[in-house]
Short mmCIF file of C-alpha atoms in Angstrom, two decimals:
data_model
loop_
_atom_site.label_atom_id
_atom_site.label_comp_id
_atom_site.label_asym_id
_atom_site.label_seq_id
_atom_site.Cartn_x
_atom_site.Cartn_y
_atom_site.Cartn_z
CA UNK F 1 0.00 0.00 0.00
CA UNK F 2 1.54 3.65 -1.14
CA UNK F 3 2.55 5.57 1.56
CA UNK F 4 0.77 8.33 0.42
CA UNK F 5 -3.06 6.70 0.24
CA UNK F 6 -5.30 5.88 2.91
CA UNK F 7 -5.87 1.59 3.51
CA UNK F 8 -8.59 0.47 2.16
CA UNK F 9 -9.89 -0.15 5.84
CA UNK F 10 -10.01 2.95 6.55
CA UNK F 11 -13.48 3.84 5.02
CA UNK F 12 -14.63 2.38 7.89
CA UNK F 13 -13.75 4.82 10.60
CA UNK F 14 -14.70 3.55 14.54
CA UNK F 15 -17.48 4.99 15.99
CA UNK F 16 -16.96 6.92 19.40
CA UNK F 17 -18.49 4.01 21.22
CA UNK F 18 -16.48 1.39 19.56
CA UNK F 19 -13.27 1.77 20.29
CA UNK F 20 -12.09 -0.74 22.96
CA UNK F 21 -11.74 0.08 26.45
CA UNK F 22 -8.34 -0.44 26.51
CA UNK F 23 -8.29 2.44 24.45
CA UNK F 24 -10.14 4.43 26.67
CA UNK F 25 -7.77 3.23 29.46
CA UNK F 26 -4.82 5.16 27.47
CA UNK F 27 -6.52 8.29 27.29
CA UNK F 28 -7.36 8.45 30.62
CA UNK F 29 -3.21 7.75 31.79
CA UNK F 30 -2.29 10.25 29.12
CA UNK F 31 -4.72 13.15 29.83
CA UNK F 32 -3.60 12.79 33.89
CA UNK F 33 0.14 12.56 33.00
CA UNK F 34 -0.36 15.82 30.46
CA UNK F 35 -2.61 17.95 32.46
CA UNK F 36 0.04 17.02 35.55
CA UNK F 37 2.87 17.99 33.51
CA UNK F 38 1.32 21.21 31.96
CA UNK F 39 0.52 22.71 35.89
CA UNK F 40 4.56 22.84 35.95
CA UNK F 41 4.93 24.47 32.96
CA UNK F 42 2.94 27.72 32.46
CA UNK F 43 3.05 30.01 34.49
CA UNK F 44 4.53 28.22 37.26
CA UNK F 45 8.16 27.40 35.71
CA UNK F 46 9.16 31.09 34.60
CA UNK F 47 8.18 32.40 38.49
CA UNK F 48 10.01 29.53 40.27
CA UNK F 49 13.04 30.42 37.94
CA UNK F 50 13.07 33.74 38.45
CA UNK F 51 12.63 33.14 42.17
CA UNK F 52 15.91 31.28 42.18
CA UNK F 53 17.85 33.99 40.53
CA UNK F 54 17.19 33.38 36.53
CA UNK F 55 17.82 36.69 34.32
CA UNK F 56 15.39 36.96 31.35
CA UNK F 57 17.69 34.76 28.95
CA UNK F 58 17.99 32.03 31.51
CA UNK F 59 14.57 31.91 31.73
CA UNK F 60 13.82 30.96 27.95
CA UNK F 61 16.79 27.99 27.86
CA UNK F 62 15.14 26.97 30.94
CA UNK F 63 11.39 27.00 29.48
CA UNK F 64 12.74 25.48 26.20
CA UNK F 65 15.53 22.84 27.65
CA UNK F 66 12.86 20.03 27.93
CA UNK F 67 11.35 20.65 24.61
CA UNK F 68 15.26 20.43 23.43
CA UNK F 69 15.29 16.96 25.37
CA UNK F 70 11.98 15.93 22.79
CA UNK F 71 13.81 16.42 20.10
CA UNK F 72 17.42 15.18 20.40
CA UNK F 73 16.03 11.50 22.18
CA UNK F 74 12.12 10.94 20.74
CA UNK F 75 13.58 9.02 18.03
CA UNK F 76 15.74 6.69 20.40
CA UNK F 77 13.19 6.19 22.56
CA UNK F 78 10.78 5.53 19.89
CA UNK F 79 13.29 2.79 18.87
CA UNK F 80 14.00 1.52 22.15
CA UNK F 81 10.34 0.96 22.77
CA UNK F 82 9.89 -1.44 19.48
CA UNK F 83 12.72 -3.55 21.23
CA UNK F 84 11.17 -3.85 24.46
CA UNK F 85 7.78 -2.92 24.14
CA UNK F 86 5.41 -0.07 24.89
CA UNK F 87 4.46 -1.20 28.61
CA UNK F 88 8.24 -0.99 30.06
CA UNK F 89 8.83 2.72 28.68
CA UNK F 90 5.46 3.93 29.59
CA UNK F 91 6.10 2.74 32.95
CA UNK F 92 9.17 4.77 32.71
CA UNK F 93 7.83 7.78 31.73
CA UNK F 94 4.89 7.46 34.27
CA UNK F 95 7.90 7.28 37.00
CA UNK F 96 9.45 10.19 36.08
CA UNK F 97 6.29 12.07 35.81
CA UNK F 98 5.55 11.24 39.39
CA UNK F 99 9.31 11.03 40.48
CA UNK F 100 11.10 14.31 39.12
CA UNK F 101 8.58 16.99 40.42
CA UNK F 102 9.37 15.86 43.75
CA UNK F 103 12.73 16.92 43.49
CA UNK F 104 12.08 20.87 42.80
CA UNK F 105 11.99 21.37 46.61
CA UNK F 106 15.80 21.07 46.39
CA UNK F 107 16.72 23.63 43.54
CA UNK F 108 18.45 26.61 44.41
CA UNK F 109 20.32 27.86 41.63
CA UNK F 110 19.42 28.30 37.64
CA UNK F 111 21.73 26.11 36.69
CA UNK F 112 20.71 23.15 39.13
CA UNK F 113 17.02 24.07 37.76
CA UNK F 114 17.88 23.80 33.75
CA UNK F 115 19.59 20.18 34.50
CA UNK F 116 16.28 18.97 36.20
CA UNK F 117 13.81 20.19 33.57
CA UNK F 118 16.16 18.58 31.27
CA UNK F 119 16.10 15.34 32.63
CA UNK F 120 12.49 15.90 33.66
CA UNK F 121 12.06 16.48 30.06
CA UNK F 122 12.74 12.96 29.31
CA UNK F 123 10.03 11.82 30.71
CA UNK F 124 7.56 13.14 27.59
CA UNK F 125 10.38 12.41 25.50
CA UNK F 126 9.19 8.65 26.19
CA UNK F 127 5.91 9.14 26.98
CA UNK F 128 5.12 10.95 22.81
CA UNK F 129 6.69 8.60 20.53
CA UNK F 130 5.29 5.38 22.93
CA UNK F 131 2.21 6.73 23.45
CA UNK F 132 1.43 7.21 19.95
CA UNK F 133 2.87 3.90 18.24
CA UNK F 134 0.73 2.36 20.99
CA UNK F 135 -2.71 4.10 19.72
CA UNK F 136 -1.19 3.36 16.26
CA UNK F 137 -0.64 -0.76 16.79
CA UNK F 138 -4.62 -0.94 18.10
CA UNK F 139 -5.74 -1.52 14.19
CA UNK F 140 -5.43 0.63 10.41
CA UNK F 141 -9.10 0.67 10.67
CA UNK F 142 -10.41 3.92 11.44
CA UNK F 143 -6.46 5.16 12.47
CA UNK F 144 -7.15 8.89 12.18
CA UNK F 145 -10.07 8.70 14.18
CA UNK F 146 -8.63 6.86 16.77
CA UNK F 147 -5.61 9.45 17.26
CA UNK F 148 -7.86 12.35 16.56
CA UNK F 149 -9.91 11.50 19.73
CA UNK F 150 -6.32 10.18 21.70
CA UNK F 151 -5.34 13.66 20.87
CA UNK F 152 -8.11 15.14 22.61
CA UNK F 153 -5.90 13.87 26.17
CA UNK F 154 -2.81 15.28 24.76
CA UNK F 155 -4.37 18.76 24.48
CA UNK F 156 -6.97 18.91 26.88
CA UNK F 157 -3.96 19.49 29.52
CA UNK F 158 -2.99 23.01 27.84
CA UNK F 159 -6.94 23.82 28.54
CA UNK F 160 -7.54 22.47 31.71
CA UNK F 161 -3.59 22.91 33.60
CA UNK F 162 -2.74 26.98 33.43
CA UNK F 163 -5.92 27.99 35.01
CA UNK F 164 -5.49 25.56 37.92
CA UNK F 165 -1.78 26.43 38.25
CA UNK F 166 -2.44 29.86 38.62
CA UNK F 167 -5.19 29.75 41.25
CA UNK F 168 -2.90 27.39 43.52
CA UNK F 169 -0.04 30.05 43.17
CA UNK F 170 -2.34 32.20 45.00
CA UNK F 171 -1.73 30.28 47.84
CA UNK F 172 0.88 27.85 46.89
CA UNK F 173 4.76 28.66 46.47
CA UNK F 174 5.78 27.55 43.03
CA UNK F 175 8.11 24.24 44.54
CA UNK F 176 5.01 23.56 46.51
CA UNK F 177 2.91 22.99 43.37
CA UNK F 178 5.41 20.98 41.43
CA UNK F 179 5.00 18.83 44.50
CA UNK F 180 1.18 18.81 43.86
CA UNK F 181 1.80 18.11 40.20
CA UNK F 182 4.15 14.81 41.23
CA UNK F 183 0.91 13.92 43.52
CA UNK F 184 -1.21 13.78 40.80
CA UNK F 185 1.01 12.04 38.52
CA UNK F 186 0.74 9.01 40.51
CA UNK F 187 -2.99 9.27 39.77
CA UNK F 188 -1.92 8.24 36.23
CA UNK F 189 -0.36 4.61 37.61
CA UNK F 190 -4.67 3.86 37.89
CA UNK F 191 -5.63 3.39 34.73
CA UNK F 192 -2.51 2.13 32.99
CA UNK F 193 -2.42 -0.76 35.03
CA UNK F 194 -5.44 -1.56 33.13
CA UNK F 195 -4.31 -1.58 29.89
CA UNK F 196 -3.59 -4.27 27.95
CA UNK F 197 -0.44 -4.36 25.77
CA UNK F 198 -1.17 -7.34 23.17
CA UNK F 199 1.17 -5.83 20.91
CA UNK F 200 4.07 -6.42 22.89
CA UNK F 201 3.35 -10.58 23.20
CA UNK F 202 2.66 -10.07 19.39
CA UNK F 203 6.10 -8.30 19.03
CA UNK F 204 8.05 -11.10 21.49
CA UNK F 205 6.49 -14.12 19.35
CA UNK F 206 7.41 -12.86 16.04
CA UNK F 207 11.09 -12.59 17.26
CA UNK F 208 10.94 -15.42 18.84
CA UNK F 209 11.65 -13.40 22.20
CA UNK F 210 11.45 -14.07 25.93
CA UNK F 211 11.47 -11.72 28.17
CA UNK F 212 14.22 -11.71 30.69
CA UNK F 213 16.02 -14.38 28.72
CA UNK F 214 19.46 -14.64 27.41
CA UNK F 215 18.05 -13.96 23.98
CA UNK F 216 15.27 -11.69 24.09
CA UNK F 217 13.93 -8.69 26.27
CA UNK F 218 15.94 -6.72 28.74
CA UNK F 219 18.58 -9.43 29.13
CA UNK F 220 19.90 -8.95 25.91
CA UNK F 221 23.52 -7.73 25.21
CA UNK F 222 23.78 -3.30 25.20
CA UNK F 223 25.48 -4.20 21.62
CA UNK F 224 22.47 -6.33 20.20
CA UNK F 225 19.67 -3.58 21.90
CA UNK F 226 21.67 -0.86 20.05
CA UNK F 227 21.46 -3.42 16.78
CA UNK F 228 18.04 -2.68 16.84
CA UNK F 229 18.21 0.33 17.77
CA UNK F 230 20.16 1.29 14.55
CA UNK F 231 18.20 -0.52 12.72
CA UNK F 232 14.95 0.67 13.10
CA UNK F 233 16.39 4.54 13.30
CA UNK F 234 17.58 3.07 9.87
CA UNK F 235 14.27 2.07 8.53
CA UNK F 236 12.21 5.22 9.79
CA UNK F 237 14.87 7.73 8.07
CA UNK F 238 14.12 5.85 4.53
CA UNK F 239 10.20 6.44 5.10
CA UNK F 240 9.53 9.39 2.81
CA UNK F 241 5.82 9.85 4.11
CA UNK F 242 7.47 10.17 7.27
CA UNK F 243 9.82 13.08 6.91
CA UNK F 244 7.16 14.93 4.34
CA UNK F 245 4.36 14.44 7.43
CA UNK F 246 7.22 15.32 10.05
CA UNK F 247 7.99 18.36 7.63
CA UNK F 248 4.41 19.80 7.14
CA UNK F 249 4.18 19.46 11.18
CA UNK F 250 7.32 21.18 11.75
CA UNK F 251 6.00 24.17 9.38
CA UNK F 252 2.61 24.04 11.32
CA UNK F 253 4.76 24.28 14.91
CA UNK F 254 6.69 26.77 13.33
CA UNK F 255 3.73 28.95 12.80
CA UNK F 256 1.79 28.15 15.44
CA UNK F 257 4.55 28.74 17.94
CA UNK F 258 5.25 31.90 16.29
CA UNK F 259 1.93 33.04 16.95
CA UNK F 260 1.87 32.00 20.57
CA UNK F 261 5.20 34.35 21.38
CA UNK F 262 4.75 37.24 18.80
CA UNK F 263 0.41 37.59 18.55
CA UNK F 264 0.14 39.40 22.13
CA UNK F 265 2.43 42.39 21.00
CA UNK F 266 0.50 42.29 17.33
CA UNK F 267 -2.55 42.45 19.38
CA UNK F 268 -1.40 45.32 22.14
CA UNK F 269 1.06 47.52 19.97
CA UNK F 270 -0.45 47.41 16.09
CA UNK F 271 -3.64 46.24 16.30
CA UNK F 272 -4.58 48.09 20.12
CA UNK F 273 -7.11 45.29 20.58
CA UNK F 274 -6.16 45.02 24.74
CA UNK F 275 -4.47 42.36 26.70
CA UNK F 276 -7.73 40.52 26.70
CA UNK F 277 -8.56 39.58 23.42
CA UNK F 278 -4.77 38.67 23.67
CA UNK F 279 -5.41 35.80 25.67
CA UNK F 280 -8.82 34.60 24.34
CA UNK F 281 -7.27 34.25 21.04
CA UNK F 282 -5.09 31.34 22.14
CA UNK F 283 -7.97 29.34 24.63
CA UNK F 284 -10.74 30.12 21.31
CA UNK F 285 -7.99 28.68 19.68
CA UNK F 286 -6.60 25.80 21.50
CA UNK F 287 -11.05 25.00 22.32
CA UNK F 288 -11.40 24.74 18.36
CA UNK F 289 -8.58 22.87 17.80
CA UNK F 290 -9.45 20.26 20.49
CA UNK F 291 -12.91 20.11 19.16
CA UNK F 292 -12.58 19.84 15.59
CA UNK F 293 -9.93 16.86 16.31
CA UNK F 294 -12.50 14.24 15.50
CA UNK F 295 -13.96 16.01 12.63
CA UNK F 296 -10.24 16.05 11.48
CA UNK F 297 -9.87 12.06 12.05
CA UNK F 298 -13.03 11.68 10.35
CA UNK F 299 -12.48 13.52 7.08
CA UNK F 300 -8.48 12.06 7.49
CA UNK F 301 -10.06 8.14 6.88
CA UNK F 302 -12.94 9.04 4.24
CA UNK F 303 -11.38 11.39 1.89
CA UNK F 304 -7.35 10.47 2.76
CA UNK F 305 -4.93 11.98 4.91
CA UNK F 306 -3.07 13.93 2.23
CA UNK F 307 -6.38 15.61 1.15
CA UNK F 308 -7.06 16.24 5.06
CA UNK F 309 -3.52 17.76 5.72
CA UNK F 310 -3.78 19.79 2.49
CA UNK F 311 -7.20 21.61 3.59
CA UNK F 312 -5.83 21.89 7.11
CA UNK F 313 -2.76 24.05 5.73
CA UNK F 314 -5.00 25.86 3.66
CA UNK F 315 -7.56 26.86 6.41
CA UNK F 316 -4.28 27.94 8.58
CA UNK F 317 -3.48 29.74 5.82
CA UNK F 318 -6.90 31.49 5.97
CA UNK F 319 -6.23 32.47 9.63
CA UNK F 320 -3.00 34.29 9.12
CA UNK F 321 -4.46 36.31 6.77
CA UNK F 322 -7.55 37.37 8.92
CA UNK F 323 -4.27 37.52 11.75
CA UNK F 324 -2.96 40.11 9.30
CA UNK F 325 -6.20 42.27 8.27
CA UNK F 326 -7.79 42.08 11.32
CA UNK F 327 -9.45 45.33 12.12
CA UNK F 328 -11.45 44.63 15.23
CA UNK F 329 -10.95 42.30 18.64
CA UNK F 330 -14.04 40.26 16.76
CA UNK F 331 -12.38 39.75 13.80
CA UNK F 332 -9.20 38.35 15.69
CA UNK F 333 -11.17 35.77 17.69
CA UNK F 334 -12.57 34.74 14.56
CA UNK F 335 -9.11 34.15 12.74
CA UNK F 336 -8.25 32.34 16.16
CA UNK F 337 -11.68 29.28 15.30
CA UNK F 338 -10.43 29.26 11.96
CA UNK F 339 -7.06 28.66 12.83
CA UNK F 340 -8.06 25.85 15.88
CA UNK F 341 -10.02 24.32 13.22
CA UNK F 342 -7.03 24.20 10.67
CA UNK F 343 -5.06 22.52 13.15
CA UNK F 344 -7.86 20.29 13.95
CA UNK F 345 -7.80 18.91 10.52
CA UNK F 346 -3.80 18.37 10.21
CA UNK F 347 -3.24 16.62 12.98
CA UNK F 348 -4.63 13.17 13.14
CA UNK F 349 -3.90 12.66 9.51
CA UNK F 350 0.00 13.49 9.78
CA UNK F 351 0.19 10.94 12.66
CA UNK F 352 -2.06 8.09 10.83
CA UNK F 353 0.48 8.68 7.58
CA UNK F 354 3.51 8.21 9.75
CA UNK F 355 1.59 5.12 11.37
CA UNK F 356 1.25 3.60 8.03
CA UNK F 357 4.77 4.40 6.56
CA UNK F 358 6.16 2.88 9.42
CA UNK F 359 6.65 -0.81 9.13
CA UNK F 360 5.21 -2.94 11.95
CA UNK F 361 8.29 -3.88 13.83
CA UNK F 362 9.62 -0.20 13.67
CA UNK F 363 6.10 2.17 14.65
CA UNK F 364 8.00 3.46 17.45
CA UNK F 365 11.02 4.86 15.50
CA UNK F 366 8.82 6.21 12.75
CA UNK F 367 6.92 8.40 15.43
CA UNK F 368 10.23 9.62 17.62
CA UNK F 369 11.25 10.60 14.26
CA UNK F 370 7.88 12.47 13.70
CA UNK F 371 8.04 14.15 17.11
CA UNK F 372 11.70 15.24 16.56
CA UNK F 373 10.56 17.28 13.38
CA UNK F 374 7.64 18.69 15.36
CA UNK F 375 9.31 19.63 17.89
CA UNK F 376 12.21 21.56 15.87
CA UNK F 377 9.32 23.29 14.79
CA UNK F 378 8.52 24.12 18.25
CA UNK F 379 12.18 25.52 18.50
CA UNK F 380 12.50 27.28 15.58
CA UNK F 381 9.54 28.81 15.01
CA UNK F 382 9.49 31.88 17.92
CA UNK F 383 13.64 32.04 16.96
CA UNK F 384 13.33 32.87 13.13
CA UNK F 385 9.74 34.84 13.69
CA UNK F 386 11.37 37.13 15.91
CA UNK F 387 14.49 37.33 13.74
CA UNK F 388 12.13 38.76 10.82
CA UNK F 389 10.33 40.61 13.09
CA UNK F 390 13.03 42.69 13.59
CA UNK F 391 13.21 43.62 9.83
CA UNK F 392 9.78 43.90 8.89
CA UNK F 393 6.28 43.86 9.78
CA UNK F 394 4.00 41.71 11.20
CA UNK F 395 1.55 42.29 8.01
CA UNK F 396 4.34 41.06 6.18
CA UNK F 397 6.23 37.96 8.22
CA UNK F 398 1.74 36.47 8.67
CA UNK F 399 1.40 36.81 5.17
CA UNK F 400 4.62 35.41 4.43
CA UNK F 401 3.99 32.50 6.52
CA UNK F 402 0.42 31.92 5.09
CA UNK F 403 1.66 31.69 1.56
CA UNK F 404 4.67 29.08 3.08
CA UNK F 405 1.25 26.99 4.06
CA UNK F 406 -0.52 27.29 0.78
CA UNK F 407 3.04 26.22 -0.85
CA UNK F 408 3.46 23.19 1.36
CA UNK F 409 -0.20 22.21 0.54
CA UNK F 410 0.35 22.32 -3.00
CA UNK F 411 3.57 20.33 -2.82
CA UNK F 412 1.51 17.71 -0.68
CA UNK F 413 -1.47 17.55 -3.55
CA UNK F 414 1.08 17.41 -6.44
CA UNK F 415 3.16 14.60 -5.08
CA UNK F 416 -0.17 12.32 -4.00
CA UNK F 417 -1.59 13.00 -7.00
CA UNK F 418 1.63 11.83 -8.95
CA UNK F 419 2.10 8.98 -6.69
CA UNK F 420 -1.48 7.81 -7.12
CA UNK F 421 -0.75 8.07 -11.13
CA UNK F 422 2.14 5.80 -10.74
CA UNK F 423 0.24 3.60 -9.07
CA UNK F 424 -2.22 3.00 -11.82
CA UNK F 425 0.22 2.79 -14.63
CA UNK F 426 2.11 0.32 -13.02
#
């Protein structure tokens, strides 16, 4: 099956009340490990750095150390989890969720806080690429869907965890709420010991694996793990759906992060819309985005997940340029829906394509991989808006960025639609 088409399967997307409870089971560990982890990001981590002596510059390598973590060791772990299995680095991460905030207590200095957010960092290093190739190995049918509604618990954090964060700093020092945050971590340990991991067994029998054994599991030799490791970091590299989905995601992050660091002064100093409409934009936005997910994993099976990427980037588009001409506080919160939407529509689809690129054995690499590339964009995005930003307008850098969409959505059209011609003439 070409990389670029949907499985023939996939017509028949899951309905919301058949997916498996296992499923369900996920989503609750991952939307208590998220929301956890999001209390101890914003805005508790830039107060309890500055309250241990960070300047302004320490203060961004500190915020963006663990999202620097994500991207140098997704694909590693990724790998490492198609050796072993998803259960073991789960676990892991779920530790370290519940382990690390713990430890906050005991920082006194910037630089004793950047190392702990770096190694605390690791712990959604694991928890993306496993997570996903997890949701990914429960069946082709109806993939999109599936992660479209999974992704519902990987966003519903960035809703649900600032508000609550702020109203225990009322009352709360900052170390005292990462403590609160490793409290309910361990909250997350319920539900995943409910959830079954048949893909592992299925993983162990095809190698002809047992666990714990001198040939198999995590009594194998360092120099046959990294074997494996290798290889499958091998195999995901040669996936081209893989680094095209990774690259539309990184151009998405780049945008959307963009927007989240630059859009308040746009807002305040050109458009004079007020600090409030400020901060709707991004909750209307993040609400739309979390709500159109399904209708994204929906379209993403029916129509294909090129077609559903390529109308995502194109409704993004749209927003920037309502971002740009903009000429009331309505207007803005309407560019923000349009924009959650757009999103809404990308997302699942990019995932499911990885998913299916990705051979069996190696589902883990493909998506530490994906979340490496999404992630630069993460990185790169507030770094190279700010840098043009410094020669030119805001007009100017949203347009420009819309019109990098529309590109990227053409490119994605033109190569499925040669791909699919291939296809028939062979």
């Amino acid at each position: 099956m070409s990389d670029w088409s949907m499985h023939e399967d996939n017509s028949h997307a899951p309905a919301l009340r058949e997916l498996p409870a296992t499923f369900w089971r996920a989503f609750a560990t991952d939307f208590i490990a998220r929301s956890a982890y999001q209390m101890g990001k914003t805005p508790v981590l830039p107060l309890f750095a500055a309250a241990v002596g960070a300047g302004e510059v320490l203060i961004g390598l500190i915020v963006a150390v663990s999202t620097t973590t994500g991207m140098l060791t997704k694909p590693l772990f990724g790998a490492l989890s198609d050796r072993w299995g998803r259960r073991v680095w789960w676990f892991v991460a779920l530790c370290l969720l519940a382990g690390m905030p713990l430890l906050y207590h005991f920082v006194s200095t910037p630089e004793q806080l950047m190392g702990l957010r770096f190694v605390h960092g690791t712990a959604t290093a694991i928890l993306g690429p496993v997570t996903l190739a997890y949701i990914v190995e429960l069946g082709r049918s109806g993939r999109a869907t599936r992660l479209a509604w999974f992704g519902m618990a990987r966003e519903g954090g960035y809703l649900v965890a600032p508000a609550l964060a702020g109203w225990m700093l009322t009352f709360m020092a900052p170390a005292d709420v990462f403590t609160v945050v490793g409290l309910v971590s361990c909250a997350a340990f319920a539900p995943f010991a409910f959830i079954r991991f048949d893909g592992d067994a299925d993983r162990r029998a095809a190698d002809g694996r047992v666990v714990g054994g001198k040939n198999g599991g995590l009594g194998v030799s360092p120099l046959a793990v990294a074997r494996d490791v290798i290889r499958g970091l091998r195999h995901a590299s040669t996936r081209g759906a893989t680094w095209i989905a990774g690259g539309l995601e990184t151009a998405i992050y780049f945008v959307t992060y963009g927007l989240k660091a630059f859009l308040p002064l746009f807002a305040i100093h050109e458009g004079g819309f007020g600090v409030l409409v400020a901060g709707l934009f991004f909750t209307i936005q993040e609400a739309a985005h979390l709500l159109a997910r399904p209708l994204g994993g929906w379209v993403g099976d029916r129509i294909g997940y090129p077609m559903a990427i390529s109308a995502g980037m194109m409704t993004l588009a749209t927003a920037l340029w309502l971002i740009s001409g903009a000429e009331t506080g309505v207007m803005l919160l309407a560019a923000a829906i349009v924009s959650g939407v757009g999103q809404g529509l990308v997302f699942p689809s990019t995932v499911a394509l990885v998913g299916d690129a990705a051979g069996d054995a190696h589902i883990g690499a493909g998506m530490g991989l994906y979340g490496m590339l999404r992630n630069l964009g993460k990185i790169s995005g507030p770094v190279v808006t700010g840098m043009a930003l410094s020669v030119t307008s805001f007009d100017v850098v949203f347009s420009s960025l819309a019109a990098g969409l529309v590109l990227s959505a053409l490119f994605l059209l033109v190569a499925t639609g040669r791909r699919q011609a291939q296809r028939r003439t062979a």
